[in-house]
């Protein structure tokens, strides 16, 4: 069965905030709907760019494959965020692969429809520019971290960002609300699985984090923040 979000939820997404309700109803009518099971691929690196997708429920992972065969996780895409930003700038191909981490519900528009939508509703075009600027800023921060920071600080910053984006409070602390393995973490911060395992194990012994079954809990987020922000 197709998944129809209510208009209030639709209006809170990063692309459609500020769009009038009558316009949202038109956009729903123009949209195509997709459901992905965990592990399904939405599109692969190098695939032709044909559509932009809005995540209504679930979570996606965007990654790139380097020439040497190493996978790099670019970002996680949660409810209210978009996948396939190449459609905004009419790129011929997707720069990365997007895979469902959880069962996910998506709404999408073809690249041609997207151009018509932005011409018809300028607020969406303005939101698209702001969205691209935020992601550019995010990538600048991560590039600086990889270039200048010790790996402990990079792991700390990454876990804190993920907790801010998708954390939920539990009795044990702030749980990152989607499956995250140590290999995933290594691919996000640009280091080896061995290095991440060694550092996270030390943090577990100190009661700062807890991990298992691809779940990570920040038990002492303030202690982790101190590690992430300590001077070189």
mmCIF file of C-alpha atoms in Angstrom:
data_model
loop_
_atom_site.group_PDB
_atom_site.id
_atom_site.type_symbol
_atom_site.label_atom_id
_atom_site.label_comp_id
_atom_site.label_asym_id
_atom_site.label_seq_id
_atom_site.Cartn_x
_atom_site.Cartn_y
_atom_site.Cartn_z
ATOM 1 C CA UNK A 1 0.000 0.000 0.000
ATOM 2 C CA UNK A 2 1.301 3.472 -0.857
ATOM 3 C CA UNK A 3 2.406 5.716 1.973
ATOM 4 C CA UNK A 4 0.732 9.140 2.060
ATOM 5 C CA UNK A 5 2.182 11.607 4.576
ATOM 6 C CA UNK A 6 -0.090 14.229 6.074
ATOM 7 C CA UNK A 7 0.456 17.733 4.754
ATOM 8 C CA UNK A 8 1.896 19.033 8.046
ATOM 9 C CA UNK A 9 4.656 16.416 7.911
ATOM 10 C CA UNK A 10 5.186 17.118 4.214
ATOM 11 C CA UNK A 11 5.550 20.841 4.918
ATOM 12 C CA UNK A 12 8.246 20.283 7.566
ATOM 13 C CA UNK A 13 10.675 18.592 5.175
ATOM 14 C CA UNK A 14 13.853 20.435 4.223
ATOM 15 C CA UNK A 15 12.772 20.888 0.604
ATOM 16 C CA UNK A 16 9.118 21.839 1.072
ATOM 17 C CA UNK A 17 9.051 23.988 4.207
ATOM 18 C CA UNK A 18 7.152 27.216 3.613
ATOM 19 C CA UNK A 19 5.237 25.807 0.634
ATOM 20 C CA UNK A 20 1.494 26.694 0.696
ATOM 21 C CA UNK A 21 -0.922 23.797 1.459
ATOM 22 C CA UNK A 22 -2.590 23.953 -1.948
ATOM 23 C CA UNK A 23 0.835 23.618 -3.582
ATOM 24 C CA UNK A 24 1.665 20.632 -1.351
ATOM 25 C CA UNK A 25 -1.451 18.849 -2.570
ATOM 26 C CA UNK A 26 -0.366 19.440 -6.157
ATOM 27 C CA UNK A 27 3.119 18.134 -5.357
ATOM 28 C CA UNK A 28 1.670 14.984 -3.816
ATOM 29 C CA UNK A 29 -0.317 14.380 -6.974
ATOM 30 C CA UNK A 30 2.807 14.781 -9.132
ATOM 31 C CA UNK A 31 4.937 12.481 -6.997
ATOM 32 C CA UNK A 32 5.838 8.862 -7.450
ATOM 33 C CA UNK A 33 6.130 6.617 -4.399
ATOM 34 C CA UNK A 34 8.789 4.045 -3.517
ATOM 35 C CA UNK A 35 9.192 1.552 -0.698
ATOM 36 C CA UNK A 36 12.586 0.049 0.080
ATOM 37 C CA UNK A 37 13.446 -2.821 2.397
ATOM 38 C CA UNK A 38 16.632 -2.598 4.458
ATOM 39 C CA UNK A 39 19.549 -3.296 2.121
ATOM 40 C CA UNK A 40 17.730 -2.292 -1.074
ATOM 41 C CA UNK A 41 19.627 0.073 -3.379
ATOM 42 C CA UNK A 42 17.824 3.227 -4.501
ATOM 43 C CA UNK A 43 20.474 4.044 -7.109
ATOM 44 C CA UNK A 44 24.135 3.227 -7.677
ATOM 45 C CA UNK A 45 27.171 5.396 -8.237
ATOM 46 C CA UNK A 46 27.310 6.214 -11.942
ATOM 47 C CA UNK A 47 23.610 5.551 -12.583
ATOM 48 C CA UNK A 48 21.841 8.051 -14.780
ATOM 49 C CA UNK A 49 20.191 10.824 -12.757
ATOM 50 C CA UNK A 50 16.454 10.626 -13.353
ATOM 51 C CA UNK A 51 14.767 11.554 -10.053
ATOM 52 C CA UNK A 52 14.973 13.264 -6.692
ATOM 53 C CA UNK A 53 13.581 11.485 -3.618
ATOM 54 C CA UNK A 54 12.237 12.753 -0.311
ATOM 55 C CA UNK A 55 12.501 10.416 2.689
ATOM 56 C CA UNK A 56 9.200 10.204 4.561
ATOM 57 C CA UNK A 57 10.088 7.294 6.859
ATOM 58 C CA UNK A 58 13.193 5.156 7.339
ATOM 59 C CA UNK A 59 16.831 5.986 6.658
ATOM 60 C CA UNK A 60 19.239 5.799 3.725
ATOM 61 C CA UNK A 61 23.045 5.684 3.491
ATOM 62 C CA UNK A 62 24.934 7.567 0.772
ATOM 63 C CA UNK A 63 28.383 6.196 -0.058
ATOM 64 C CA UNK A 64 31.081 6.444 -2.702
ATOM 65 C CA UNK A 65 33.550 3.847 -3.950
ATOM 66 C CA UNK A 66 37.122 5.074 -4.357
ATOM 67 C CA UNK A 67 39.304 3.931 -7.249
ATOM 68 C CA UNK A 68 41.163 1.574 -4.946
ATOM 69 C CA UNK A 69 37.930 -0.176 -3.987
ATOM 70 C CA UNK A 70 37.532 1.462 -0.565
ATOM 71 C CA UNK A 71 33.980 2.484 0.343
ATOM 72 C CA UNK A 72 33.458 5.885 1.959
ATOM 73 C CA UNK A 73 30.189 6.736 3.705
ATOM 74 C CA UNK A 74 29.235 10.280 2.785
ATOM 75 C CA UNK A 75 26.172 10.754 4.983
ATOM 76 C CA UNK A 76 22.988 9.229 6.352
ATOM 77 C CA UNK A 77 19.687 10.580 5.024
ATOM 78 C CA UNK A 78 16.738 10.555 7.406
ATOM 79 C CA UNK A 79 13.056 11.537 7.400
ATOM 80 C CA UNK A 80 12.467 14.964 5.896
ATOM 81 C CA UNK A 81 15.732 14.929 3.915
ATOM 82 C CA UNK A 82 16.319 14.357 0.215
ATOM 83 C CA UNK A 83 18.370 11.858 -1.791
ATOM 84 C CA UNK A 84 19.565 12.422 -5.334
ATOM 85 C CA UNK A 85 20.616 16.084 -5.103
ATOM 86 C CA UNK A 86 22.375 15.690 -8.458
ATOM 87 C CA UNK A 87 18.913 16.246 -9.972
ATOM 88 C CA UNK A 88 19.032 19.862 -8.781
ATOM 89 C CA UNK A 89 22.010 20.660 -10.992
ATOM 90 C CA UNK A 90 21.158 18.372 -13.905
ATOM 91 C CA UNK A 91 24.150 16.066 -13.406
ATOM 92 C CA UNK A 92 24.162 13.180 -15.857
ATOM 93 C CA UNK A 93 25.000 10.575 -13.207
ATOM 94 C CA UNK A 94 24.731 10.076 -9.453
ATOM 95 C CA UNK A 95 28.082 10.635 -7.678
ATOM 96 C CA UNK A 96 27.380 7.913 -5.100
ATOM 97 C CA UNK A 97 25.298 4.890 -4.157
ATOM 98 C CA UNK A 98 22.258 5.247 -1.881
ATOM 99 C CA UNK A 99 21.121 2.198 0.108
ATOM 100 C CA UNK A 100 18.267 1.743 2.589
ATOM 101 C CA UNK A 101 19.467 1.195 6.151
ATOM 102 C CA UNK A 102 15.936 0.580 7.450
ATOM 103 C CA UNK A 103 12.646 -0.145 5.701
ATOM 104 C CA UNK A 104 11.948 3.198 4.036
ATOM 105 C CA UNK A 105 9.114 5.119 2.376
ATOM 106 C CA UNK A 106 10.077 7.679 -0.272
ATOM 107 C CA UNK A 107 8.327 10.205 -2.448
ATOM 108 C CA UNK A 108 10.040 11.256 -5.664
ATOM 109 C CA UNK A 109 9.825 13.464 -8.700
ATOM 110 C CA UNK A 110 11.500 13.069 -12.062
ATOM 111 C CA UNK A 111 14.217 15.573 -12.951
ATOM 112 C CA UNK A 112 11.924 17.170 -15.550
ATOM 113 C CA UNK A 113 9.074 17.479 -13.034
ATOM 114 C CA UNK A 114 11.469 18.924 -10.461
ATOM 115 C CA UNK A 115 12.447 21.761 -12.799
ATOM 116 C CA UNK A 116 8.776 22.551 -13.430
ATOM 117 C CA UNK A 117 8.054 22.444 -9.707
ATOM 118 C CA UNK A 118 10.857 24.910 -8.873
ATOM 119 C CA UNK A 119 9.728 27.267 -11.644
ATOM 120 C CA UNK A 120 6.140 27.099 -10.437
ATOM 121 C CA UNK A 121 6.956 27.437 -6.719
ATOM 122 C CA UNK A 122 10.084 29.615 -6.205
ATOM 123 C CA UNK A 123 10.129 28.873 -2.454
ATOM 124 C CA UNK A 124 11.141 25.303 -3.318
ATOM 125 C CA UNK A 125 13.996 26.545 -5.496
ATOM 126 C CA UNK A 126 15.175 28.743 -2.595
ATOM 127 C CA UNK A 127 14.973 25.750 -0.227
ATOM 128 C CA UNK A 128 16.993 23.686 -2.706
ATOM 129 C CA UNK A 129 19.789 26.274 -2.755
ATOM 130 C CA UNK A 130 19.833 26.395 1.058
ATOM 131 C CA UNK A 131 19.888 22.596 1.211
ATOM 132 C CA UNK A 132 22.886 22.374 -1.127
ATOM 133 C CA UNK A 133 24.703 25.071 0.870
ATOM 134 C CA UNK A 134 24.164 23.170 4.124
ATOM 135 C CA UNK A 135 25.566 19.971 2.639
ATOM 136 C CA UNK A 136 28.527 21.832 1.165
ATOM 137 C CA UNK A 137 29.233 23.343 4.592
ATOM 138 C CA UNK A 138 28.955 19.904 6.204
ATOM 139 C CA UNK A 139 31.474 18.451 3.750
ATOM 140 C CA UNK A 140 33.884 21.335 4.403
ATOM 141 C CA UNK A 141 33.796 20.551 8.124
ATOM 142 C CA UNK A 142 34.408 16.863 7.538
ATOM 143 C CA UNK A 143 37.274 17.589 5.127
ATOM 144 C CA UNK A 144 38.896 19.801 7.738
ATOM 145 C CA UNK A 145 38.504 17.090 10.376
ATOM 146 C CA UNK A 146 40.053 14.412 8.150
ATOM 147 C CA UNK A 147 42.904 16.749 7.197
ATOM 148 C CA UNK A 148 43.795 18.148 10.616
ATOM 149 C CA UNK A 149 42.398 16.085 13.510
ATOM 150 C CA UNK A 150 43.531 12.938 15.272
ATOM 151 C CA UNK A 151 41.315 9.940 14.653
ATOM 152 C CA UNK A 152 39.898 9.951 18.221
ATOM 153 C CA UNK A 153 38.526 13.443 17.691
ATOM 154 C CA UNK A 154 37.117 12.539 14.274
ATOM 155 C CA UNK A 155 35.264 9.546 15.710
ATOM 156 C CA UNK A 156 33.972 11.659 18.585
ATOM 157 C CA UNK A 157 32.721 14.413 16.282
ATOM 158 C CA UNK A 158 31.044 11.876 13.990
ATOM 159 C CA UNK A 159 29.200 10.119 16.822
ATOM 160 C CA UNK A 160 28.066 13.436 18.282
ATOM 161 C CA UNK A 161 26.773 14.601 14.882
ATOM 162 C CA UNK A 162 24.853 11.368 14.339
ATOM 163 C CA UNK A 163 23.394 11.592 17.851
ATOM 164 C CA UNK A 164 22.310 15.182 17.186
ATOM 165 C CA UNK A 165 20.727 14.225 13.856
ATOM 166 C CA UNK A 166 18.972 11.043 14.924
ATOM 167 C CA UNK A 167 19.563 10.371 18.603
ATOM 168 C CA UNK A 168 16.865 9.246 21.023
ATOM 169 C CA UNK A 169 17.126 9.306 24.780
ATOM 170 C CA UNK A 170 17.088 5.959 26.572
ATOM 171 C CA UNK A 171 17.804 4.811 30.107
ATOM 172 C CA UNK A 172 21.430 4.147 29.095
ATOM 173 C CA UNK A 173 22.024 7.444 27.257
ATOM 174 C CA UNK A 174 21.522 8.796 23.743
ATOM 175 C CA UNK A 175 21.077 5.984 21.231
ATOM 176 C CA UNK A 176 21.816 6.563 17.547
ATOM 177 C CA UNK A 177 18.502 5.447 16.120
ATOM 178 C CA UNK A 178 19.652 3.313 13.209
ATOM 179 C CA UNK A 179 22.057 0.387 12.683
ATOM 180 C CA UNK A 180 25.679 1.577 12.832
ATOM 181 C CA UNK A 181 28.551 -0.891 12.828
ATOM 182 C CA UNK A 182 32.180 -0.166 13.642
ATOM 183 C CA UNK A 183 32.967 -0.708 9.959
ATOM 184 C CA UNK A 184 30.368 1.937 9.071
ATOM 185 C CA UNK A 185 32.026 4.321 11.494
ATOM 186 C CA UNK A 186 35.463 3.608 10.009
ATOM 187 C CA UNK A 187 34.142 4.361 6.523
ATOM 188 C CA UNK A 188 32.702 7.656 7.735
ATOM 189 C CA UNK A 189 35.846 8.973 9.419
ATOM 190 C CA UNK A 190 38.406 7.657 6.918
ATOM 191 C CA UNK A 191 40.276 5.123 9.029
ATOM 192 C CA UNK A 192 40.532 1.366 9.512
ATOM 193 C CA UNK A 193 38.141 -0.995 11.252
ATOM 194 C CA UNK A 194 40.977 -2.008 13.594
ATOM 195 C CA UNK A 195 41.539 1.605 14.684
ATOM 196 C CA UNK A 196 37.848 2.246 15.340
ATOM 197 C CA UNK A 197 37.497 -1.039 17.266
ATOM 198 C CA UNK A 198 40.515 -0.217 19.439
ATOM 199 C CA UNK A 199 39.304 3.285 20.294
ATOM 200 C CA UNK A 200 35.650 2.365 20.845
ATOM 201 C CA UNK A 201 36.686 -0.557 23.080
ATOM 202 C CA UNK A 202 38.645 1.846 25.297
ATOM 203 C CA UNK A 203 35.639 4.182 25.451
ATOM 204 C CA UNK A 204 33.396 1.253 26.382
ATOM 205 C CA UNK A 205 35.723 0.333 29.258
ATOM 206 C CA UNK A 206 35.445 3.941 30.481
ATOM 207 C CA UNK A 207 31.640 3.845 30.183
ATOM 208 C CA UNK A 208 31.558 6.622 27.565
ATOM 209 C CA UNK A 209 29.824 4.614 24.834
ATOM 210 C CA UNK A 210 28.159 1.248 24.451
ATOM 211 C CA UNK A 211 27.964 -0.657 21.170
ATOM 212 C CA UNK A 212 26.620 -4.008 20.085
ATOM 213 C CA UNK A 213 24.295 -5.521 17.493
ATOM 214 C CA UNK A 214 25.019 -2.510 15.259
ATOM 215 C CA UNK A 215 23.620 -0.143 17.879
ATOM 216 C CA UNK A 216 25.627 2.668 19.477
ATOM 217 C CA UNK A 217 24.663 4.478 22.681
ATOM 218 C CA UNK A 218 26.416 7.592 23.942
ATOM 219 C CA UNK A 219 26.359 6.881 27.694
ATOM 220 C CA UNK A 220 28.425 9.962 28.614
ATOM 221 C CA UNK A 221 27.972 12.446 25.753
ATOM 222 C CA UNK A 222 29.710 15.230 27.693
ATOM 223 C CA UNK A 223 32.807 13.064 28.106
ATOM 224 C CA UNK A 224 32.740 12.278 24.391
ATOM 225 C CA UNK A 225 32.383 15.995 23.612
ATOM 226 C CA UNK A 226 35.444 16.686 25.754
ATOM 227 C CA UNK A 227 37.450 14.170 23.713
ATOM 228 C CA UNK A 228 36.184 15.604 20.426
ATOM 229 C CA UNK A 229 36.979 19.191 21.411
ATOM 230 C CA UNK A 230 40.285 18.727 23.223
ATOM 231 C CA UNK A 231 43.273 20.614 21.836
ATOM 232 C CA UNK A 232 45.857 18.795 19.742
#
